[in-house]
Coordinates of C-alpha atoms in Angstrom, one line a residue:
X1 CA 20.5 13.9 19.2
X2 CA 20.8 10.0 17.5
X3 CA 20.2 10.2 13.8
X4 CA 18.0 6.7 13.8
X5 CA 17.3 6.7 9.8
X6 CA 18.9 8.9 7.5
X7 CA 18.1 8.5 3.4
X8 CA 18.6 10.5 0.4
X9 CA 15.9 10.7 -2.4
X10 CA 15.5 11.9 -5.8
X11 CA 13.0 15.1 -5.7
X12 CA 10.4 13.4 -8.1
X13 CA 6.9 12.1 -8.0
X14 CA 7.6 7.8 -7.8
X15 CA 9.5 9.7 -4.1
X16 CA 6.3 10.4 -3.0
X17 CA 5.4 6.9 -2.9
X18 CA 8.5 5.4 -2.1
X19 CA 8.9 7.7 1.2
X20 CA 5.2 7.1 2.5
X21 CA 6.5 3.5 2.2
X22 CA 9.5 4.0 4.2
X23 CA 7.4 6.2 6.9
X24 CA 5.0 3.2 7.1
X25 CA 7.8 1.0 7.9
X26 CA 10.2 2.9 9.9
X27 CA 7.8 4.9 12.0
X28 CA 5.5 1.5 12.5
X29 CA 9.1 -0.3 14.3
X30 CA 9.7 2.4 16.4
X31 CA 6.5 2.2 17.7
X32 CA 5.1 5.3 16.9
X33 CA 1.3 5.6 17.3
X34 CA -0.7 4.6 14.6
X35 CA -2.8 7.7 14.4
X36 CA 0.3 9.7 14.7
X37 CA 2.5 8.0 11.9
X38 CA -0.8 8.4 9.7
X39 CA -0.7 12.3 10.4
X40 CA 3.1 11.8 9.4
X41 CA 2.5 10.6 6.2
X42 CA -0.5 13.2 5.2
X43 CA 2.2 15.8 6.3
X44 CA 4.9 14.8 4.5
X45 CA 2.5 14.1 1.2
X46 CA 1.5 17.7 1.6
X47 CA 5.0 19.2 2.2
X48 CA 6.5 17.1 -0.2
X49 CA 3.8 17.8 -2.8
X50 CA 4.7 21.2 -2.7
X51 CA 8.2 20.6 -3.0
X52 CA 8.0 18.9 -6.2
X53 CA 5.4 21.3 -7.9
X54 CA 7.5 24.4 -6.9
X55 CA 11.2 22.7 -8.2
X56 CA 9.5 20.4 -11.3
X57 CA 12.0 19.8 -13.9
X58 CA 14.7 20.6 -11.9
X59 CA 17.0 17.8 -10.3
X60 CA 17.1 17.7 -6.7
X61 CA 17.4 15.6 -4.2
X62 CA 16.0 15.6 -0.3
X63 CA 17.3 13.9 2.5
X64 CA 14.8 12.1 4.8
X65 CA 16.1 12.1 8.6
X66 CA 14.4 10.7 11.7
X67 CA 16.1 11.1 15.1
X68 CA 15.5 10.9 18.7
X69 CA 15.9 13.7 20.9
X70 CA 15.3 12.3 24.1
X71 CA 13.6 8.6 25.0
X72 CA 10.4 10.4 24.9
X73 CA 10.6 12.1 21.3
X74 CA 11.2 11.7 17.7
X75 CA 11.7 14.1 15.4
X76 CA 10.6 13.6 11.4
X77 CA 12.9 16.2 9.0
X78 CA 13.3 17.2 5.8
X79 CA 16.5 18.3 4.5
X80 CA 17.4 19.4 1.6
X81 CA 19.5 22.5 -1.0
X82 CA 16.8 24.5 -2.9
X83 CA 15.8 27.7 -2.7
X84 CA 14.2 28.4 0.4
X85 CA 10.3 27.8 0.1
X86 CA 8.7 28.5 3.5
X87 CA 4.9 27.0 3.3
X88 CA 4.3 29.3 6.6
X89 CA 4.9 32.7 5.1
X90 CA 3.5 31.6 1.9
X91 CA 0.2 30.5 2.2
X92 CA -2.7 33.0 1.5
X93 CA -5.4 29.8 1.4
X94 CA -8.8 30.8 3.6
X95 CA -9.3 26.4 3.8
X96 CA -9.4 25.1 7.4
X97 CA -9.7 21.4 8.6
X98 CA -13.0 21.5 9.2
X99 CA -14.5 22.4 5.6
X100 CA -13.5 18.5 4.7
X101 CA -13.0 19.6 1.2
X102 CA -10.0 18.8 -1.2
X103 CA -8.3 21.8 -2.3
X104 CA -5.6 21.9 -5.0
X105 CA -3.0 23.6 -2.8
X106 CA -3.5 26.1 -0.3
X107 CA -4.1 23.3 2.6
X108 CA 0.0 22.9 3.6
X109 CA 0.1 25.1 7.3
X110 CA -3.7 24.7 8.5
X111 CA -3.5 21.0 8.0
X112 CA 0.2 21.0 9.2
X113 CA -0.8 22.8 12.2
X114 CA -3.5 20.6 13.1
X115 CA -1.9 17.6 13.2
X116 CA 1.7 19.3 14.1
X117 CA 1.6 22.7 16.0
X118 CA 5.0 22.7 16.7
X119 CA 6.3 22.1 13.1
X120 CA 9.3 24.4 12.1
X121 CA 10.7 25.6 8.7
X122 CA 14.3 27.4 8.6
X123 CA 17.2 27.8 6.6
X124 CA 20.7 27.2 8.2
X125 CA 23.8 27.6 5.8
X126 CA 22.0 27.1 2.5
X127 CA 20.2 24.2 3.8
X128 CA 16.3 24.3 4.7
X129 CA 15.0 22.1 7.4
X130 CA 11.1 21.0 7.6
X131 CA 11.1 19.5 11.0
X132 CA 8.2 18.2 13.6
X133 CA 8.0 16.0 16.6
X134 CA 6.7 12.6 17.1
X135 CA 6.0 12.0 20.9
X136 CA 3.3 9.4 20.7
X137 CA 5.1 6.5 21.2
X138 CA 4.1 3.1 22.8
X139 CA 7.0 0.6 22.8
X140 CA 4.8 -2.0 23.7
X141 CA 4.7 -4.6 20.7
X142 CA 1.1 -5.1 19.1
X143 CA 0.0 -8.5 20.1
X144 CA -3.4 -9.4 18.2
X145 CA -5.8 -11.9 20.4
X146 CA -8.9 -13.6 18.4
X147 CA -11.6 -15.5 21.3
X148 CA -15.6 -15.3 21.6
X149 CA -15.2 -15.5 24.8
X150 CA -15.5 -12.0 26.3
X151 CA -14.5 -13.1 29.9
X152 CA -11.5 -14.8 28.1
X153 CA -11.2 -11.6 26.5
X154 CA -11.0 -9.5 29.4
X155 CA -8.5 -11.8 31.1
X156 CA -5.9 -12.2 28.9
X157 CA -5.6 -8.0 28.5
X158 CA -5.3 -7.8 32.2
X159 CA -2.3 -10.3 31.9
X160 CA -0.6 -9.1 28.6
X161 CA -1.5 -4.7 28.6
X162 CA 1.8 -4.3 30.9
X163 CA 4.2 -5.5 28.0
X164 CA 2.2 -5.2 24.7
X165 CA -1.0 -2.7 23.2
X166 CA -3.3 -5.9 23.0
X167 CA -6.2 -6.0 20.0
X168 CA -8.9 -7.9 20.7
X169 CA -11.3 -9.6 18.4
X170 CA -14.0 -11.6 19.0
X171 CA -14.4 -13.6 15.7
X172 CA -11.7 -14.7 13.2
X173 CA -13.2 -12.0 10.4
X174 CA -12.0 -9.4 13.0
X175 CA -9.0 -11.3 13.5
X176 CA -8.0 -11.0 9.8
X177 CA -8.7 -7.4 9.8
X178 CA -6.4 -6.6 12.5
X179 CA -3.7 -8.9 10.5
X180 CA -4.6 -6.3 7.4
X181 CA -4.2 -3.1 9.3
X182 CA -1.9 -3.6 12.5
X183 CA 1.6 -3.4 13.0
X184 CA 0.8 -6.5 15.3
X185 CA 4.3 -9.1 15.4
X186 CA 2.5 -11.6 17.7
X187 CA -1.2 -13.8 16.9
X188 CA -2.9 -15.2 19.7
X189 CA -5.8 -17.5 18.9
X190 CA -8.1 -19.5 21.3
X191 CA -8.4 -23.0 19.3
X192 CA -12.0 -24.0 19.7
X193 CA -14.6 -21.0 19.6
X194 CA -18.5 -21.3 19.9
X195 CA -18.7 -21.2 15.7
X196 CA -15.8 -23.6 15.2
X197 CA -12.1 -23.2 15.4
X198 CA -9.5 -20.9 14.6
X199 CA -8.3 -23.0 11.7
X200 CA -9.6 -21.4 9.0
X201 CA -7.9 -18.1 10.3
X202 CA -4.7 -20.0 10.3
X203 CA -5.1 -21.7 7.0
X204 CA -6.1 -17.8 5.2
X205 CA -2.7 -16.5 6.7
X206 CA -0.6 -19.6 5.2
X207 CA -2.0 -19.1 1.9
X208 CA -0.9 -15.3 2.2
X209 CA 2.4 -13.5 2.0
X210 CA 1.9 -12.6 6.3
X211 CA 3.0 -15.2 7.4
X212 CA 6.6 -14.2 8.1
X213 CA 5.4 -11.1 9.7
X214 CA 4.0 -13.1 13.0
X215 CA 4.7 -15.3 15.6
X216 CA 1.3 -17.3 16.3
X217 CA 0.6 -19.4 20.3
X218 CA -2.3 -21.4 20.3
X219 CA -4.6 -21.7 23.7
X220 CA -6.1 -24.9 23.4
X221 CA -8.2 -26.6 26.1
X222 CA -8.1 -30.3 24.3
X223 CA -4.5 -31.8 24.4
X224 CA -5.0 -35.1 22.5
X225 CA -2.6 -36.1 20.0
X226 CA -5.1 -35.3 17.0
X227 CA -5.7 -31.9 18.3
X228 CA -2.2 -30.8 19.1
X229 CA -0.8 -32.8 15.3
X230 CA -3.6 -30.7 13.5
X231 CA -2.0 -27.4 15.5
X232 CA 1.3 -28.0 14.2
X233 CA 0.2 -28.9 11.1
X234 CA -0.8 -25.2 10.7
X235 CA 2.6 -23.6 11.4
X236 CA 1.9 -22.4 14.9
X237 CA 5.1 -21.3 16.8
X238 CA 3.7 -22.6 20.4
X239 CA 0.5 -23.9 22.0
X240 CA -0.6 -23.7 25.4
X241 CA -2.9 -26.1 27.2
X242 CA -5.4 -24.3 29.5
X243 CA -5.7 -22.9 31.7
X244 CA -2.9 -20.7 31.2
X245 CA -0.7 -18.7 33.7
X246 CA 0.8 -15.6 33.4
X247 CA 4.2 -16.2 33.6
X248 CA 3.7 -19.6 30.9
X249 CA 2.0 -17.2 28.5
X250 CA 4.9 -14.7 28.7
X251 CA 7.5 -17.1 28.5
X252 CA 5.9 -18.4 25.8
X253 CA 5.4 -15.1 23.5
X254 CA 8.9 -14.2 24.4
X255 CA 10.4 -17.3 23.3
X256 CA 8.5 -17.4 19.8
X257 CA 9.0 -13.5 18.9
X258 CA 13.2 -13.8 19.0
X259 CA 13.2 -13.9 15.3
X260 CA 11.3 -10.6 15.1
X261 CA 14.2 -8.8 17.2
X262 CA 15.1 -6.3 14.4
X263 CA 14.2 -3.8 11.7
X264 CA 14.9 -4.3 8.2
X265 CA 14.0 -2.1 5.8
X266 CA 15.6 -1.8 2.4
X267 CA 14.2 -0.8 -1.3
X268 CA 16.5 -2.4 -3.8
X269 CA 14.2 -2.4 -6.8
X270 CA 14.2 -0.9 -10.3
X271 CA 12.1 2.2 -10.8
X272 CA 9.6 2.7 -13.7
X273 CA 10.0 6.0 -15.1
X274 CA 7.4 8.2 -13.7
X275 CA 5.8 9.2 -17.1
X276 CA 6.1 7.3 -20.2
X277 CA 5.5 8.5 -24.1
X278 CA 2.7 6.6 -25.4
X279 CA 1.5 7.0 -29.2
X280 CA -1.2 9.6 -30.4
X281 CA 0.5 12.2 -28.5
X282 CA -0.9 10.7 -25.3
X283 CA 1.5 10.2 -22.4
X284 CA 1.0 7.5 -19.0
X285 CA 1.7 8.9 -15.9
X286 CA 2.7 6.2 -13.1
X287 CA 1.9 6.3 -9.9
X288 CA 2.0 3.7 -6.8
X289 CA 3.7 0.4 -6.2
X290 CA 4.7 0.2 -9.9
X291 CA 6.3 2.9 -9.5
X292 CA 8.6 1.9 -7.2
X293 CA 8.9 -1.5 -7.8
X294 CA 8.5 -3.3 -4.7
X295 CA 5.2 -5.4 -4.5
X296 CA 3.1 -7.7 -6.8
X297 CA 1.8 -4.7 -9.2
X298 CA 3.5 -4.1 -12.3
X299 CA 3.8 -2.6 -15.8
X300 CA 5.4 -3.6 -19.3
X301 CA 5.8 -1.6 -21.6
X302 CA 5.2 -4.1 -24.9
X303 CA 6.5 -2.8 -27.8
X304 CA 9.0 0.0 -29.2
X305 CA 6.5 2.5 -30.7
X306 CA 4.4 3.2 -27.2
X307 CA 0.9 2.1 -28.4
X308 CA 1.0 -1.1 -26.0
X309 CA 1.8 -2.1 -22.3
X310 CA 0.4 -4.1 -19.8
X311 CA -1.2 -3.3 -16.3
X312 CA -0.9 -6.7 -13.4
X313 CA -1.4 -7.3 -10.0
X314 CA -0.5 -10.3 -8.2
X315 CA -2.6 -11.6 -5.1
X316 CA -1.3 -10.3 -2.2
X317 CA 1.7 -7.9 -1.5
X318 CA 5.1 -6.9 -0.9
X319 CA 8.1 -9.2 -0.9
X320 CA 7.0 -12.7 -1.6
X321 CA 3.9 -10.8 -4.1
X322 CA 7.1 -9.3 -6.1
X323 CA 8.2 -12.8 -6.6
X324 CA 5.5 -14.0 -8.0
X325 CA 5.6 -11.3 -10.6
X326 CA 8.5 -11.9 -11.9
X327 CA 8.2 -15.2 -12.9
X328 CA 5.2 -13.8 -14.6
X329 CA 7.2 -11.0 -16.1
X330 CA 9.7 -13.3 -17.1
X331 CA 7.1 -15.6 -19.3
X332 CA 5.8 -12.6 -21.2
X333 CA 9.1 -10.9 -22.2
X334 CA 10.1 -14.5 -23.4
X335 CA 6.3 -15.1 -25.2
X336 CA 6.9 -11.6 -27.4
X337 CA 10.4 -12.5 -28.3
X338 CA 8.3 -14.5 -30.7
X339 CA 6.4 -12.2 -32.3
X340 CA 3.3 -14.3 -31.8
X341 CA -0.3 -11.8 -31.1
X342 CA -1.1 -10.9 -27.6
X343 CA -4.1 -12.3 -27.7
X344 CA -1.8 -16.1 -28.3
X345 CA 0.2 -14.5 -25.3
X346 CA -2.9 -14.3 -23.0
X347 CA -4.3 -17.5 -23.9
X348 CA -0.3 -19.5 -23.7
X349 CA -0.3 -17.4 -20.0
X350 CA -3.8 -18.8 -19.0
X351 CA -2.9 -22.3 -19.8
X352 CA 0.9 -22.4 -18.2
X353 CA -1.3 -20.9 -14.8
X354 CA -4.1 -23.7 -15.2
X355 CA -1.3 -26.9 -15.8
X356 CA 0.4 -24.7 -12.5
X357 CA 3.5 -24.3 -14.8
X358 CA 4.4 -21.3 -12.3
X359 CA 2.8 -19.1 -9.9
X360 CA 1.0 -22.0 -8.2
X361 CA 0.7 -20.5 -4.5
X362 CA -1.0 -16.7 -6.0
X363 CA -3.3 -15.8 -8.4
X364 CA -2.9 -12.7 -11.0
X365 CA -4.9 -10.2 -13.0
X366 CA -3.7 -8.2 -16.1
X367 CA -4.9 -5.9 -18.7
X368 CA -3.4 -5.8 -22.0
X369 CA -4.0 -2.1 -23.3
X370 CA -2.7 -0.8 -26.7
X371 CA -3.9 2.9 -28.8
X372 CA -4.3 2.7 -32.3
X373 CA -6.6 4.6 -34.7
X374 CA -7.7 7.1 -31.7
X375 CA -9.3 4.0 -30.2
X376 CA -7.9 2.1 -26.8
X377 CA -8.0 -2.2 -27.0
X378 CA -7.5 -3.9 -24.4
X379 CA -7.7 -7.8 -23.4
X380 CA -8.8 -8.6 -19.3
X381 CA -8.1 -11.0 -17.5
X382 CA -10.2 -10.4 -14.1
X383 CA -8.7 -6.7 -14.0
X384 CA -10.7 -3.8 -13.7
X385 CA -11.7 -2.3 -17.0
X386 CA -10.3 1.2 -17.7
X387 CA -12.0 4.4 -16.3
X388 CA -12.8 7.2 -18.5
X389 CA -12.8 10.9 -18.2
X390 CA -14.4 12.8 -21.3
X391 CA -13.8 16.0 -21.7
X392 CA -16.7 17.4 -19.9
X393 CA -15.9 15.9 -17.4
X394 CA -18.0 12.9 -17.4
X395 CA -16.4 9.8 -15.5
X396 CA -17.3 6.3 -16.5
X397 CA -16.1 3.1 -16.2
X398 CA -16.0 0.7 -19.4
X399 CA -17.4 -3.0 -19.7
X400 CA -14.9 -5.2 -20.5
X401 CA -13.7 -7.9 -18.0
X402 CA -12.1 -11.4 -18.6
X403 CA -12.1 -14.4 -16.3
X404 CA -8.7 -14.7 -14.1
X405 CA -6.1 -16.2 -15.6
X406 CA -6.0 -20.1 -15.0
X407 CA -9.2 -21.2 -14.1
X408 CA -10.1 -22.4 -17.1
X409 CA -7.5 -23.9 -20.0
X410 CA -10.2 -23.5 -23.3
X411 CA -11.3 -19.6 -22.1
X412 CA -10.7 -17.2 -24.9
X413 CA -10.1 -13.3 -24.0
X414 CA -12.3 -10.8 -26.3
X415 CA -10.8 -7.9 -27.3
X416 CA -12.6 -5.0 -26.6
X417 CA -12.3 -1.3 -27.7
X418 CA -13.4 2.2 -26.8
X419 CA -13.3 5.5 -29.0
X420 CA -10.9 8.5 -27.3
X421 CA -12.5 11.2 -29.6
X422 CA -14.2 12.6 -27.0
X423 CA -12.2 11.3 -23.4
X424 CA -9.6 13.3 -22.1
X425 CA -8.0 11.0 -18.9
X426 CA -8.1 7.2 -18.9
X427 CA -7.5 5.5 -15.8
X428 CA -6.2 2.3 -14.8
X429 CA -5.5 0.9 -12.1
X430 CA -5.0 -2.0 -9.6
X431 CA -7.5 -3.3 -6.8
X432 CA -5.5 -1.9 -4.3
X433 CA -6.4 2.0 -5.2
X434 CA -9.9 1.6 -4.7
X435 CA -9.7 -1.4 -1.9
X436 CA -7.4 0.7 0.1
X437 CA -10.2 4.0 -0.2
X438 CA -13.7 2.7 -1.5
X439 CA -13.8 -0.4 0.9
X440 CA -17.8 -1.7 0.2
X441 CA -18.7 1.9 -1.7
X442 CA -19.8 2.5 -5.5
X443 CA -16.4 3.3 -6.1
X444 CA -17.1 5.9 -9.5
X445 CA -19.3 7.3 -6.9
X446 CA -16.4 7.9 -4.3
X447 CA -13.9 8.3 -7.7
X448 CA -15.6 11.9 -8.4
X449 CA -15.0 13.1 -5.0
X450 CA -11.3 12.7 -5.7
X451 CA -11.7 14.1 -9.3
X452 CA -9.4 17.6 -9.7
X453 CA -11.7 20.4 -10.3
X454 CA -9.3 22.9 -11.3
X455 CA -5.5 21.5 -13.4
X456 CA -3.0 23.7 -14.9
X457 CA -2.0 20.9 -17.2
X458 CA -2.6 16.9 -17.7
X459 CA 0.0 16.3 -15.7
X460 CA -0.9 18.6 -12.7
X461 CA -4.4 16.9 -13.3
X462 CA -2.1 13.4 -12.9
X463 CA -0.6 14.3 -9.9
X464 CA -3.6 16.4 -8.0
X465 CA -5.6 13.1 -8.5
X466 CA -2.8 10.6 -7.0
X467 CA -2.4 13.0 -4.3
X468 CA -6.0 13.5 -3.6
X469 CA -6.4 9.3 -3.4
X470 CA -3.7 9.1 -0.9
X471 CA -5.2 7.2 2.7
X472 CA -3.5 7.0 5.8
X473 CA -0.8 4.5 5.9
X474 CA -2.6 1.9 8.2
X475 CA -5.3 1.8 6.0
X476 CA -2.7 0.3 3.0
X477 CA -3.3 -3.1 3.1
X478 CA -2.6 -3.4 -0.4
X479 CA -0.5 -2.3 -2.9
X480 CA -1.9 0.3 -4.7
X481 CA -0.8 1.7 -8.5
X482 CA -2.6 4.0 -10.6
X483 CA -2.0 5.0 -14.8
X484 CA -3.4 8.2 -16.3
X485 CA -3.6 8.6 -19.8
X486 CA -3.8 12.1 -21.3

């Protein structure tokens, strides 16, 4: 057996994040399927769930190992030194799969079962082993191919499905999906289509941060020197004048994906703590990307007695979207060394962003939030005003939103404010927790469906909510980072 990933964790909550990441990743460039490495990651969320609940407050840590057995199989296991907790011979839950409801534990073996019937649990020499297969695998590399042309269509899958799982899309709006959702490393576009060109696609994807994830070939039927110029201009890898052959088009996807030869994945960011003391006896649990530090969300804790912090999201995600953030990071930390109100912050932050003093390729949204009095402020810029929970159980969202930050150099940011007498949760979050769930649905709407019915404690109520919110991991297309106040 050949141990292909092997990493130890810390047995806490920000974990959970951080190892659905890695699962997303890892399992995505060893080509497992994605319906199967989605089933992965609601397995391990439930396993590891239960993991944390049962050994909370204890320090632990758990070994992630994925290895192949054969050229066929992988195999997903947990390792780790705790007292044995078998989730087969312990669960005394009635739930099956198909009653589609969320139940605060109790769903571990039917749902493990489902998707994994051959899923083991054992203890060898004081160390317990969670452990299931992963045999749908397609080493063929994702190759995305936008035309309108269904013929076209047709053709160019007959030519490419013997090397690569080909994802066709007959208008650039699908085309930008499948960027968003696949694992795809290669873009083929046909340049001229009934309703225009392709350019626009190509011009979207240079503005973003997904760039350095594909190669792109162009098919072009017009090779004049303005077309093929405008082509380069957009930062395609190759074009091909049809009509194409087979062996040309090969050749010519081979020769641009050499730089994608290789995995790399590494997390070498700071973690927030996964709870942090807030005044009025009121604690913010963190949950997501912020969490884990490794995208364009983050939170800043703004002053020493815990009544203020602030909540951002910069466009986009991952690498080149944790950038960004710094910079922005770095002006604030430097702006309250003076002293000077956070409302002067906001409007000094607006104005460097409108003379494009920094961030001048993304955009950001932030939410200045501070407790005083039993009342929460809070400033907006573009964010998503808080959520509230009272405490019978009432959800609402609050009105109070901002314009984004540098469109405008004379805007100034209300402050607005909300009595907490009666609210027992606030919730904030960033785009990507209801984008990646609520896509085009009244999201309070879809919010109560996710909404814990039954918590020990605010901070089981915390977690069962962040768990219950979890997606697939191909539907993640953005980072995603949630705060509960309680």
């Amino acid at each position: 057996m050949d141990i292909l990933f092997e990493r130890r964790f810390e047995l806490l909550w920000p974990t959970l994040t951080e190892i659905r990441q890695v699962l997303k990743h890892v399992l995505g460039a060893l080509s497992v399927k994605r319906d199967e490495a989605d089933a992965a990651g609601l397995v391990a969320t439930e396993y590891l769930t239960n993991l944390i609940r049962h050994n909370q407050g204890d320090e632990h840590v758990i070994m992630l190992r994925i290895s192949q057995t054969n050229t066929d199989t992988y195999h997903l296991t947990f390792v780790d030194e705790l007292k044995p907790y078998n989730l087969f011979k312990k669960n005394d839950s009635s739930w099956t799969i198909e009653s589609h409801e969320l139940v605060e534990g109790g769903m571990g073996v039917e749902l493990i079962r489902h998707y994994f019937a051959d899923a083991t649990y054992e203890t060898i020499a004081s160390k317990n082993y969670f452990s299931f297969p992963l045999i749908n695998i397609d080493k063929r590399p994702s190759i995305i191919y936008v035309d309108d042309d269904v013929v076209q269509l047709a053709l160019m899958s007959a030519y490419l499905q013997d090397k690569f799982q080909v994802i066709t899309c007959e208008n650039i709006e699908a085309g930008w999906q499948a960027i968003l959702t696949s694992d795809a490393s290669i873009l083929l576009l046909d340049h001229q289509l009934k309703k225009g060109t392709c350019e626009p696609l190509l011009e979207k994807l240079n503005k973003s941060n997904l760039k350095s994830q594909l190669s792109v070939v162009m098919l072009t039927g017009d090779d004049s020197e303005e077309v093929i110029s405008k082509i380069n201009r957009l930062g395609v890898d190759d074009y091909l004048i049809k009509p194409v052959k087979k062996n040309k088009l090969l050749q010519s996807i081979e020769r641009v994906t050499h730089r994608f030869a290789y995995l790399s994945y590494q997390s070498t960011f700071g973690l927030t703590p996964s709870k942090v003391l807030l005044a009025n006896n009121k604690t913010a649990h963190i949950f997501g990307s912020i969490a884990v530090g490794n995208g364009g969300d983050f939170f800043m804790p703004i002053n020493d007695e815990g009544t203020a912090f602030i909540l951002g999201d910069m466009m986009g995600h991952g690498l080149q979207a944790l950038k960004e953030s710094f910079a922005i990071k770095g002006f604030i930390s430097g702006f309250l060394a003076t002293g000077l109100a956070y409302q002067d912050m906001l409007v000094a932050l607006n104005n460097a962003l409108y003379k494009q003093q920094l961030c001048k390729s993304s955009l950001v949204t932030l939410v200045i939030c501070f407790l005083e009095n039993n009342k929460l402020y809070w400033l907006n810029a573009g964010h998503p005003p808080p959520v509230i929970i009272d405490k019978d159980g009432k959800i609402s969202q609050l009105k109070g939103t901002g314009p984004l930050l540098g469109l405008s150099n004379d805007h100034q940011y209300t402050l607005y404010e909300a009595e907490l007498e009666n609210i027992e949760h606030i919730l904030l979050y960033t785009d990507g927790w209801t984008d990646n769930r609520f896509t085009d649905k009244d999201e309070m709407a879809e919010l109560k469906t996710i909404i814990p019915t039954q918590s020990n404690s605010a901070e089981d109520f915390a977690h069962s909510l962040w768990k219950n919110s979890q997606v697939t991991l191909s539907k993640e297309i953005d980072d995603a980072s949630l705060i509960i106040i309680n």
